[in-house]
Tab-separated table of C-alpha atoms in Angstrom:
chain	number	residue	atom	x	y	z
A	5	MET	CA	0.155	0.082	0.109
A	6	THR	CA	1.293	3.248	-0.838
A	7	SER	CA	0.846	6.570	1.164
A	8	GLN	CA	-0.795	8.451	-1.327
A	9	SER	CA	-2.140	7.860	-4.735
A	10	PRO	CA	-0.908	10.371	-7.879
A	11	ASN	CA	-2.713	13.138	-7.918
A	12	ASN	CA	-3.966	12.551	-11.153
A	13	ALA	CA	-4.529	8.837	-10.603
A	14	ILE	CA	-8.552	7.271	-11.467
A	15	PRO	CA	-9.489	4.656	-9.191
A	16	THR	CA	-10.214	1.331	-10.881
A	17	ASP	CA	-13.366	-0.395	-10.113
A	18	ASP	CA	-11.272	-3.213	-8.877
A	19	TYR	CA	-9.353	-0.823	-6.770
A	20	LYS	CA	-12.432	0.393	-5.310
A	21	ASN	CA	-14.054	-3.098	-4.443
A	22	ALA	CA	-10.768	-4.105	-2.902
A	23	TRP	CA	-11.006	-1.202	-0.619
A	24	SER	CA	-14.641	-1.916	0.120
A	25	SER	CA	-13.854	-5.406	0.903
A	26	ILE	CA	-11.124	-4.573	3.431
A	27	GLN	CA	-13.190	-1.700	4.853
A	28	ASN	CA	-16.275	-4.486	5.437
A	29	LEU	CA	-14.152	-7.054	6.877
A	30	VAL	CA	-12.456	-4.726	9.486
A	31	VAL	CA	-15.111	-2.879	10.689
A	32	ASN	CA	-18.208	-5.315	10.118
A	33	GLU	CA	-16.829	-8.923	10.610
A	34	GLY	CA	-13.916	-8.408	13.044
A	35	ALA	CA	-10.907	-9.228	10.479
A	36	SER	CA	-7.246	-7.326	11.486
A	37	TRP	CA	-5.288	-5.769	9.226
A	38	SER	CA	-2.240	-7.404	10.187
A	39	GLY	CA	-3.636	-10.679	11.130
A	40	ARG	CA	-3.788	-10.361	14.853
A	41	GLU	CA	0.336	-10.727	15.128
A	42	PRO	CA	0.966	-10.779	18.713
A	43	ASN	CA	3.919	-8.215	20.086
A	44	ARG	CA	7.421	-9.883	20.191
A	45	VAL	CA	10.108	-8.811	23.180
A	46	PHE	CA	13.395	-9.848	22.152
A	47	LEU	CA	16.388	-9.522	25.131
A	48	ASN	CA	19.592	-8.449	23.933
A	49	CYS	CA	21.931	-11.472	24.877
A	50	GLY	CA	25.227	-9.695	23.708
A	51	GLU	CA	27.337	-10.737	20.343
A	52	ASN	CA	24.545	-9.878	18.503
A	53	ARG	CA	22.398	-12.525	19.968
A	54	PHE	CA	18.865	-12.231	20.990
A	55	ALA	CA	16.256	-14.145	22.961
A	56	ASP	CA	12.764	-14.154	22.417
A	57	ILE	CA	11.015	-13.226	25.829
A	58	SER	CA	7.599	-12.574	24.592
A	59	SER	CA	5.700	-14.475	26.758
A	60	LEU	CA	7.647	-14.089	29.847
A	61	SER	CA	7.247	-10.155	29.465
A	62	THR	CA	3.560	-10.221	29.272
A	63	ALA	CA	3.694	-7.806	26.473
A	64	ASP	CA	2.520	-10.246	23.713
A	65	TYR	CA	-0.673	-8.779	23.351
A	66	LYS	CA	-2.866	-10.085	20.230
A	67	GLY	CA	-4.026	-6.782	18.270
A	68	ASP	CA	-2.988	-4.413	15.666
A	69	GLY	CA	-0.264	-2.774	16.999
A	70	ARG	CA	1.044	0.386	15.408
A	71	ALA	CA	3.523	2.173	17.939
A	72	VAL	CA	5.825	1.824	20.732
A	73	ALA	CA	7.706	4.557	22.493
A	74	THR	CA	9.645	4.104	25.721
A	75	LEU	CA	9.925	6.568	28.994
A	76	ASP	CA	10.696	6.670	32.597
A	77	TRP	CA	7.136	7.429	33.810
A	78	ASP	CA	7.591	6.368	37.472
A	79	GLY	CA	11.093	7.944	37.826
A	80	ASP	CA	12.518	4.661	38.975
A	81	GLY	CA	15.567	4.744	36.303
A	82	ARG	CA	13.989	2.192	34.363
A	83	LEU	CA	12.301	2.462	31.177
A	84	ASP	CA	8.995	1.741	30.858
A	85	ILE	CA	6.779	1.166	27.674
A	86	VAL	CA	3.696	2.853	26.037
A	87	LEU	CA	2.017	0.807	23.169
A	88	LYS	CA	-0.484	2.136	20.674
A	89	SER	CA	-2.795	-0.292	18.888
A	90	ARG	CA	-5.530	0.084	16.352
A	91	THR	CA	-7.761	-2.192	18.347
A	92	ALA	CA	-8.956	-1.770	21.674
A	93	PRO	CA	-7.331	-1.019	24.201
A	94	ARG	CA	-6.032	2.001	22.377
A	95	VAL	CA	-3.115	2.775	24.638
A	96	ARG	CA	-1.259	0.378	27.140
A	97	LEU	CA	1.347	1.741	29.450
A	98	LEU	CA	3.852	-1.149	30.684
A	99	ARG	CA	5.770	-0.312	33.735
A	100	ASN	CA	8.938	-1.980	34.140
A	101	LEU	CA	9.236	-4.008	37.154
A	102	ALA	CA	12.231	-5.850	36.347
A	103	ASP	CA	14.480	-6.948	39.783
A	104	SER	CA	17.725	-5.256	38.898
A	105	SER	CA	20.524	-3.218	40.888
A	106	ALA	CA	21.817	-2.378	37.700
A	107	ASN	CA	22.714	1.726	37.467
A	108	ALA	CA	21.505	4.223	34.909
A	109	LEU	CA	22.421	7.684	33.937
A	110	THR	CA	19.271	9.953	32.253
A	111	VAL	CA	20.482	13.080	30.412
A	112	LYS	CA	18.011	15.643	29.472
A	113	LEU	CA	19.526	18.381	26.882
A	114	VAL	CA	18.409	22.117	26.245
A	115	GLY	CA	19.704	23.802	23.656
A	116	THR	CA	20.539	27.684	23.526
A	117	GLU	CA	22.381	28.373	20.048
A	118	SER	CA	20.802	24.803	19.162
A	119	ASN	CA	17.003	24.156	19.066
A	120	ARG	CA	15.666	24.024	22.411
A	121	ASP	CA	14.818	20.338	22.339
A	122	ALA	CA	18.155	19.742	21.108
A	123	ILE	CA	17.004	17.505	18.434
A	124	GLY	CA	19.938	16.311	16.366
A	125	ALA	CA	22.391	16.426	19.323
A	126	THR	CA	24.532	13.444	20.291
A	127	VAL	CA	25.583	12.361	23.855
A	128	PHE	CA	28.410	10.168	23.880
A	129	LEU	CA	29.661	7.845	27.239
A	130	GLU	CA	32.727	6.008	28.153
A	131	VAL	CA	31.921	3.658	30.781
A	132	GLY	CA	33.096	0.145	32.120
A	133	GLY	CA	35.144	-0.049	29.281
A	134	ARG	CA	32.460	0.457	26.700
A	135	LYS	CA	31.521	3.423	24.373
A	136	LEU	CA	27.892	4.279	24.267
A	137	ARG	CA	26.253	6.937	22.280
A	138	GLN	CA	22.466	8.155	21.579
A	139	THR	CA	20.850	11.162	19.659
A	140	VAL	CA	17.903	13.031	20.454
A	141	ARG	CA	15.088	12.413	17.828
A	142	ALA	CA	12.208	13.990	17.160
A	143	GLY	CA	10.232	10.898	16.198
A	144	GLU	CA	11.090	7.220	16.841
A	145	GLY	CA	9.427	4.370	14.542
A	146	TYR	CA	6.113	4.564	13.410
A	147	LEU	CA	3.601	6.871	14.443
A	148	ALA	CA	5.680	7.035	17.815
A	149	GLN	CA	7.872	9.674	19.802
A	150	SER	CA	9.845	8.339	22.805
A	151	SER	CA	11.066	10.679	25.575
A	152	LYS	CA	13.727	13.346	24.394
A	153	ARG	CA	15.480	12.252	27.750
A	154	LEU	CA	18.374	9.847	26.929
A	155	HIS	CA	18.440	6.980	29.173
A	156	PHE	CA	21.802	5.013	29.424
A	157	GLY	CA	22.068	1.625	31.245
A	158	LEU	CA	25.328	1.355	33.112
A	159	ALA	CA	25.066	-2.186	34.349
A	160	GLN	CA	27.090	-2.094	37.547
A	161	SER	CA	29.330	0.831	36.655
A	162	THR	CA	29.098	3.613	39.351
A	163	GLU	CA	30.786	6.199	37.431
A	164	VAL	CA	30.767	7.345	33.966
A	165	GLY	CA	34.629	8.130	32.652
A	166	LEU	CA	33.695	10.429	29.834
A	167	LEU	CA	30.282	12.439	29.105
A	168	LYS	CA	30.545	14.153	25.788
A	169	VAL	CA	27.942	16.132	24.137
A	170	ARG	CA	27.786	17.422	20.291
A	171	TRP	CA	25.362	19.678	19.821
A	172	PRO	CA	23.420	20.779	16.534
A	173	SER	CA	25.125	23.991	16.432
A	174	GLY	CA	28.450	22.041	16.120
A	175	LYS	CA	29.870	22.734	19.294
A	176	THR	CA	30.941	19.995	21.649
A	177	GLN	CA	31.229	19.959	25.768
A	178	GLN	CA	32.623	17.223	27.616
A	179	TRP	CA	32.489	16.137	31.192
A	180	LEU	CA	34.850	13.629	33.270
A	181	GLY	CA	33.890	11.352	36.436
A	182	VAL	CA	30.053	11.637	36.320
A	183	SER	CA	28.529	9.694	38.948
A	184	ALA	CA	25.768	6.985	37.728
A	185	GLY	CA	22.239	6.811	39.260
A	186	GLN	CA	21.278	10.436	38.298
A	187	PHE	CA	19.122	12.380	36.246
A	188	ILE	CA	20.957	15.425	34.873
A	189	LYS	CA	20.334	18.368	32.981
A	190	ILE	CA	22.760	19.741	30.362
A	191	VAL	CA	22.077	23.328	28.769
A	192	GLU	CA	24.046	24.203	25.900
A	193	GLY	CA	27.359	26.650	26.757
A	194	GLU	CA	26.897	25.967	30.354
A	195	GLU	CA	29.982	24.059	32.570
A	196	ALA	CA	27.836	23.082	35.444
A	197	LEU	CA	25.701	19.773	35.313
A	198	GLN	CA	22.760	20.170	37.115
A	199	VAL	CA	21.311	17.463	38.976
A	200	ILE	CA	17.525	17.311	39.240
A	201	PRO	CA	15.331	14.994	41.428
A	202	ARG	CA	13.800	12.172	39.366
A	203	PRO	CA	9.957	13.154	38.489
A	204	SER	CA	7.912	10.444	40.529
A	205	GLN	CA	4.689	9.581	39.906
A	206	ILE	CA	3.667	8.583	43.866
A	207	ALA	CA	0.356	7.577	43.229
A	208	PHE	CA	0.957	5.406	40.241
A	209	THR	CA	3.828	3.395	41.870
A	210	GLN	CA	1.462	2.930	44.802
A	211	ALA	CA	-1.506	1.699	43.170
A	212	ASN	CA	-2.454	-1.815	43.042
A	213	PRO	CA	-3.299	-3.290	39.717
A	214	VAL	CA	-6.859	-3.925	39.064
A	215	ASP	CA	-8.774	-5.685	36.222
A	216	ILE	CA	-11.186	-3.622	34.471
A	217	GLN	CA	-14.559	-5.414	34.500
A	218	PRO	CA	-16.881	-4.249	31.971
A	219	ASP	CA	-20.621	-3.338	33.001
A	220	GLY	CA	-22.012	-4.611	29.900
A	221	LYS	CA	-24.231	-1.213	29.573
A	222	MET	CA	-24.448	-0.245	26.389
A	223	PRO	CA	-24.985	3.761	26.137
A	224	VAL	CA	-28.490	4.931	25.136
A	225	ARG	CA	-27.270	8.182	23.804
A	226	ILE	CA	-24.572	8.393	21.101
A	227	PRO	CA	-24.063	11.974	20.084
A	228	LEU	CA	-22.061	12.366	16.864
A	229	ILE	CA	-19.246	15.057	16.861
A	230	GLU	CA	-19.891	15.646	13.023
A	231	ARG	CA	-22.929	15.308	11.093
A	232	ILE	CA	-23.341	12.886	8.528
A	233	PRO	CA	-25.683	13.794	5.841
A	234	MET	CA	-28.208	11.047	5.015
A	235	ALA	CA	-30.386	13.401	2.167
A	236	PRO	CA	-30.512	10.387	-0.621
A	237	VAL	CA	-30.894	7.277	1.827
A	238	LEU	CA	-34.143	5.377	1.133
A	239	LEU	CA	-36.581	5.190	3.826
A	240	PRO	CA	-39.730	3.102	2.553
A	241	ALA	CA	-42.913	3.757	3.562
A	242	PHE	CA	-45.749	1.480	3.497
A	243	ASP	CA	-47.677	4.102	1.021
A	244	ASN	CA	-44.219	5.091	-0.464
A	245	PRO	CA	-41.548	2.724	-0.954
A	246	SER	CA	-39.770	5.513	-2.950
A	247	ARG	CA	-39.364	7.918	-0.010
A	248	ARG	CA	-36.094	9.614	0.824
A	249	VAL	CA	-34.674	11.214	3.827
A	250	ALA	CA	-34.561	14.541	1.584
A	251	ASP	CA	-38.402	14.217	1.505
A	252	LEU	CA	-38.590	14.940	5.261
A	253	ALA	CA	-36.556	17.950	5.432
A	254	GLY	CA	-37.786	20.984	7.442
A	255	TYR	CA	-37.815	19.675	11.003
A	256	PRO	CA	-36.143	17.129	13.116
A	257	VAL	CA	-37.013	13.677	12.567
A	258	LEU	CA	-36.405	10.595	15.071
A	259	ILE	CA	-36.303	7.473	12.790
A	260	ASN	CA	-37.369	4.695	15.119
A	261	LEU	CA	-36.716	0.970	14.319
A	262	TRP	CA	-39.123	-1.343	16.233
A	263	GLY	CA	-40.399	-4.705	16.238
A	264	MET	CA	-43.832	-6.573	17.109
A	265	THR	CA	-42.332	-9.045	19.674
A	266	CYS	CA	-39.900	-6.264	21.039
A	267	ALA	CA	-41.545	-5.354	24.520
A	268	THR	CA	-38.835	-2.423	24.983
A	269	CYS	CA	-40.017	-1.176	21.532
A	270	LEU	CA	-43.529	-1.232	22.628
A	271	LYS	CA	-42.689	0.334	25.771
A	272	GLU	CA	-40.954	3.236	23.909
A	273	LEU	CA	-43.857	3.513	21.395
A	274	ALA	CA	-46.365	3.830	24.241
A	275	SER	CA	-43.995	6.586	25.624
A	276	PHE	CA	-44.377	8.783	22.276
A	277	GLN	CA	-47.926	8.066	22.385
A	278	LYS	CA	-48.266	9.634	25.864
A	279	ASN	CA	-45.854	12.774	25.154
A	280	LYS	CA	-46.972	13.202	22.037
A	281	LYS	CA	-48.243	16.889	22.468
A	282	LYS	CA	-44.800	17.677	23.948
A	283	LEU	CA	-43.033	16.010	20.796
A	284	GLU	CA	-45.356	18.022	18.274
A	285	LYS	CA	-44.229	21.337	20.488
A	286	VAL	CA	-40.738	20.814	19.554
A	287	GLY	CA	-41.369	19.942	16.195
A	288	LEU	CA	-40.266	16.415	16.295
A	289	LYS	CA	-41.744	14.126	13.646
A	290	ILE	CA	-41.327	10.412	14.364
A	291	ILE	CA	-40.985	8.134	11.673
A	292	THR	CA	-41.196	4.540	12.679
A	293	LEU	CA	-39.790	1.702	10.624
A	294	ASN	CA	-40.547	-1.744	11.206
A	295	THR	CA	-38.191	-4.891	10.902
A	296	ASP	CA	-40.469	-7.702	10.863
A	297	ALA	CA	-41.173	-9.798	7.989
A	298	GLU	CA	-42.879	-8.720	4.830
A	299	ASP	CA	-45.961	-11.266	5.434
A	300	GLN	CA	-46.662	-9.428	8.769
A	301	ARG	CA	-47.377	-6.124	7.555
A	302	GLY	CA	-50.701	-5.910	7.845
A	303	LYS	CA	-50.230	-6.646	11.694
A	304	VAL	CA	-47.762	-4.078	11.787
A	305	ILE	CA	-50.202	-1.076	9.978
A	306	GLU	CA	-52.831	-2.283	12.810
A	307	MET	CA	-50.714	-1.967	15.544
A	308	ILE	CA	-48.423	1.331	14.724
A	309	SER	CA	-52.053	2.933	14.124
A	310	LYS	CA	-53.224	2.006	17.603
A	311	PHE	CA	-50.255	4.080	18.851
A	312	GLY	CA	-51.248	6.846	16.441
A	313	PHE	CA	-47.948	6.654	14.410
A	314	SER	CA	-49.007	5.480	11.203
A	315	ASP	CA	-48.309	8.584	9.368
A	316	GLY	CA	-44.931	8.013	7.409
A	317	ALA	CA	-44.586	4.470	8.965
A	318	GLY	CA	-42.455	2.252	6.929
A	319	TYR	CA	-40.339	-0.709	7.061
A	320	THR	CA	-37.029	-1.843	6.790
A	321	ASP	CA	-35.333	-4.524	4.121
A	322	ALA	CA	-32.253	-6.144	3.346
A	323	SER	CA	-31.161	-3.139	1.585
A	324	PHE	CA	-31.769	-0.607	4.046
A	325	MET	CA	-30.065	-2.548	6.814
A	326	SER	CA	-26.968	-2.887	4.880
A	327	VAL	CA	-26.967	0.842	4.345
A	328	LEU	CA	-27.896	1.470	8.085
A	329	GLU	CA	-24.859	-0.860	9.095
A	330	ILE	CA	-22.440	1.383	7.354
A	331	PHE	CA	-23.558	4.460	8.949
A	332	LEU	CA	-23.456	2.756	12.583
A	333	GLY	CA	-19.994	1.342	11.694
A	334	GLU	CA	-18.984	4.741	10.794
A	335	VAL	CA	-19.940	6.255	14.262
A	336	ILE	CA	-19.878	3.353	16.350
A	337	GLY	CA	-17.079	0.886	14.767
A	338	GLN	CA	-17.045	-2.489	15.118
A	339	TYR	CA	-20.383	-4.091	16.587
A	340	LYS	CA	-22.457	-6.872	16.603
A	341	GLY	CA	-25.914	-6.305	15.241
A	342	THR	CA	-28.628	-3.692	15.657
A	343	PRO	CA	-30.484	-3.878	18.636
A	344	LEU	CA	-34.032	-2.927	18.927
A	345	PRO	CA	-35.359	-0.296	19.410
A	346	THR	CA	-32.875	1.921	17.785
A	347	SER	CA	-33.409	5.258	16.807
A	348	LEU	CA	-31.409	8.131	14.593
A	349	LEU	CA	-32.090	11.516	15.263
A	350	LEU	CA	-31.739	13.849	12.036
A	351	ASP	CA	-31.528	17.727	12.077
A	352	PRO	CA	-34.095	19.705	9.800
A	353	ASN	CA	-31.544	19.220	6.853
A	354	GLY	CA	-31.526	15.526	7.030
A	355	ASN	CA	-27.890	14.982	8.823
A	356	LEU	CA	-27.738	12.594	11.315
A	357	VAL	CA	-26.904	14.023	14.749
A	358	ALA	CA	-27.357	11.274	17.301
A	359	ILE	CA	-27.924	7.606	17.793
A	360	TYR	CA	-30.184	5.945	20.343
A	361	GLN	CA	-29.930	2.328	21.271
A	362	GLY	CA	-32.435	1.006	23.549
A	363	LYS	CA	-35.304	2.826	24.878
A	364	VAL	CA	-34.541	6.707	24.652
A	365	PRO	CA	-35.762	8.775	28.023
A	366	MET	CA	-38.108	11.202	26.871
A	367	LYS	CA	-36.393	13.991	28.355
A	368	MET	CA	-33.238	13.357	26.485
A	369	LEU	CA	-35.127	13.051	23.423
A	370	LEU	CA	-37.190	16.486	23.822
A	371	ARG	CA	-34.032	18.273	24.850
A	372	ASP	CA	-32.003	16.798	21.556
A	373	ALA	CA	-34.886	17.429	19.417
A	374	GLY	CA	-35.094	20.784	20.554
A	375	MET	CA	-31.298	21.396	19.902
A	376	ALA	CA	-31.283	19.664	16.637
A	377	LYS	CA	-33.478	22.679	15.474
A	378	THR	CA	-30.865	25.281	16.734
A	379	LEU	CA	-27.689	23.779	15.351
A	380	ASP	CA	-26.069	26.520	13.024
A	381	PRO	CA	-26.455	24.352	9.498
A	382	ARG	CA	-23.188	26.111	8.338
A	383	LEU	CA	-21.193	24.070	10.957
A	384	THR	CA	-20.546	20.298	10.544
A	385	SER	CA	-19.357	20.372	13.970
A	386	LEU	CA	-21.746	19.052	16.790
A	387	SER	CA	-19.448	19.970	19.879
A	388	GLN	CA	-22.643	22.029	21.017
A	389	PHE	CA	-24.790	18.793	20.670
A	390	SER	CA	-22.381	16.525	22.622
A	391	PHE	CA	-21.741	19.620	25.539
A	392	GLY	CA	-17.994	19.978	24.616
A	393	LEU	CA	-15.687	21.976	22.965
A	394	ARG	CA	-14.142	21.077	19.609
A	395	LEU	CA	-10.311	21.308	19.685
A	396	ILE	CA	-9.379	19.105	16.561
A	397	GLN	CA	-12.275	18.709	13.848
A	398	ARG	CA	-12.655	15.251	13.128
A	399	GLN	CA	-12.928	14.633	9.364
A	400	ARG	CA	-15.800	11.953	8.403
A	401	ASP	CA	-14.305	9.255	6.181
A	402	PHE	CA	-16.835	9.995	3.203
A	403	ALA	CA	-14.183	8.292	0.810
A	404	GLY	CA	-14.401	4.891	3.102
A	405	MET	CA	-18.192	4.983	3.352
A	406	ALA	CA	-18.466	5.403	-0.661
A	407	GLN	CA	-16.305	2.362	-1.102
A	408	LEU	CA	-18.578	0.545	1.524
A	409	PHE	CA	-21.732	1.533	-0.395
A	410	ALA	CA	-20.005	0.297	-3.732
A	411	GLY	CA	-19.221	-3.201	-1.775
A	412	ILE	CA	-23.161	-3.631	-1.721
A	413	GLY	CA	-24.069	-2.187	-4.903
A	414	ASN	CA	-25.651	0.851	-3.816
A	415	LYS	CA	-24.317	3.216	-6.766
A	416	ALA	CA	-26.475	6.097	-6.013
A	417	LEU	CA	-24.937	6.461	-2.266
A	418	GLU	CA	-21.299	5.750	-3.402
A	419	MET	CA	-21.507	8.477	-5.856
A	420	TYR	CA	-23.155	10.797	-3.312
A	421	TYR	CA	-20.394	10.224	-0.507
A	422	GLN	CA	-17.625	10.136	-3.175
A	423	ASN	CA	-18.864	13.962	-4.041
A	424	LEU	CA	-18.419	14.909	-0.469
A	425	VAL	CA	-14.668	13.802	-0.377
A	426	PRO	CA	-12.825	17.339	0.006
A	427	PRO	CA	-10.611	17.669	-3.398
A	428	SER	CA	-7.080	16.916	-1.729
A	429	SER	CA	-8.444	13.924	0.357
A	430	GLY	CA	-7.050	10.447	-1.140
A	431	HIS	CA	-6.121	6.921	-0.181
């Protein structure tokens, strides 16, 4: 895979289908980009020999690992590891608890004539008959940045014979007889070494490890941080099978998926019926879509009429559920099935702004419907809706969605979302 296609490249159907298949396998079927290859840890035995201690290290997690960085998190003179993975948990901090009496020297460089972070500076040590060297780097490996403090393992040596710094400015400085076991700061051009206390994470070091127990609860309200336009999506109604989201523009809409044998669905419909005047007051239109088999539609229409929501009522089919899975995948990520009831809240312009899984509390729904009407249509961000402040804009993966729609043979939605891709985007 290349990092970026040529600007004038025209993707072929085979290319689109391949990307669509990969997206579907990863998002919807739990497949892995890297084949769930476990992490490997190797012990340097010297003389160009390494031993595989992956299992003993307990770091041999199976996941789509992306980056690794080192730092002395707890200030004990031993390097700890941060792992970044594409799959959850996204970040792991592995604390180094190796029982060792070995010494170490930590060096922090501050440039004056050179750049302040001393990127490019090299530190040379002569200790115990060995020569060691490290360079301050701005990046380390793929998507990783280790601590810019240089950590030297000194084995049993208690003193560094020679410490020399070659700065990016071209200047060099050196010191003799530096004691081991210290954290020292060196400022470019200053003769004195500064010994500083090692930063200590006391609360972290004293904390007992505790396994995180999932509560098994699924959040009812899933607010989006960026709207997703849904105007051309087909919402089949009993009296209008070709109805689309765009036909409902002008007021907030709740698309409610329900089934006749779903007790929670019936309770939610009863709640809608009881609070119908309140819902009308905030201008929310409820569109119910039934998920039962086609031969049950007579009973479905009769039941939904009793709840008072026959106006605009409709049904789902295999095509609609395939489309819905792509939207849910873009918002939630990998998930297993669509629970009932599931509801989608759209703003007056047909943009998806929230998803509810399970019976939505009426106060929450009324509040969200009222907010949906007041959102600035010129902004894609929904930070106000999620009660937060946007620091970095999250770009929707419209290109990926287009490929997924191509994968299910929905040419209209493929073209629609492909046209939403910014001109500079590409794979």
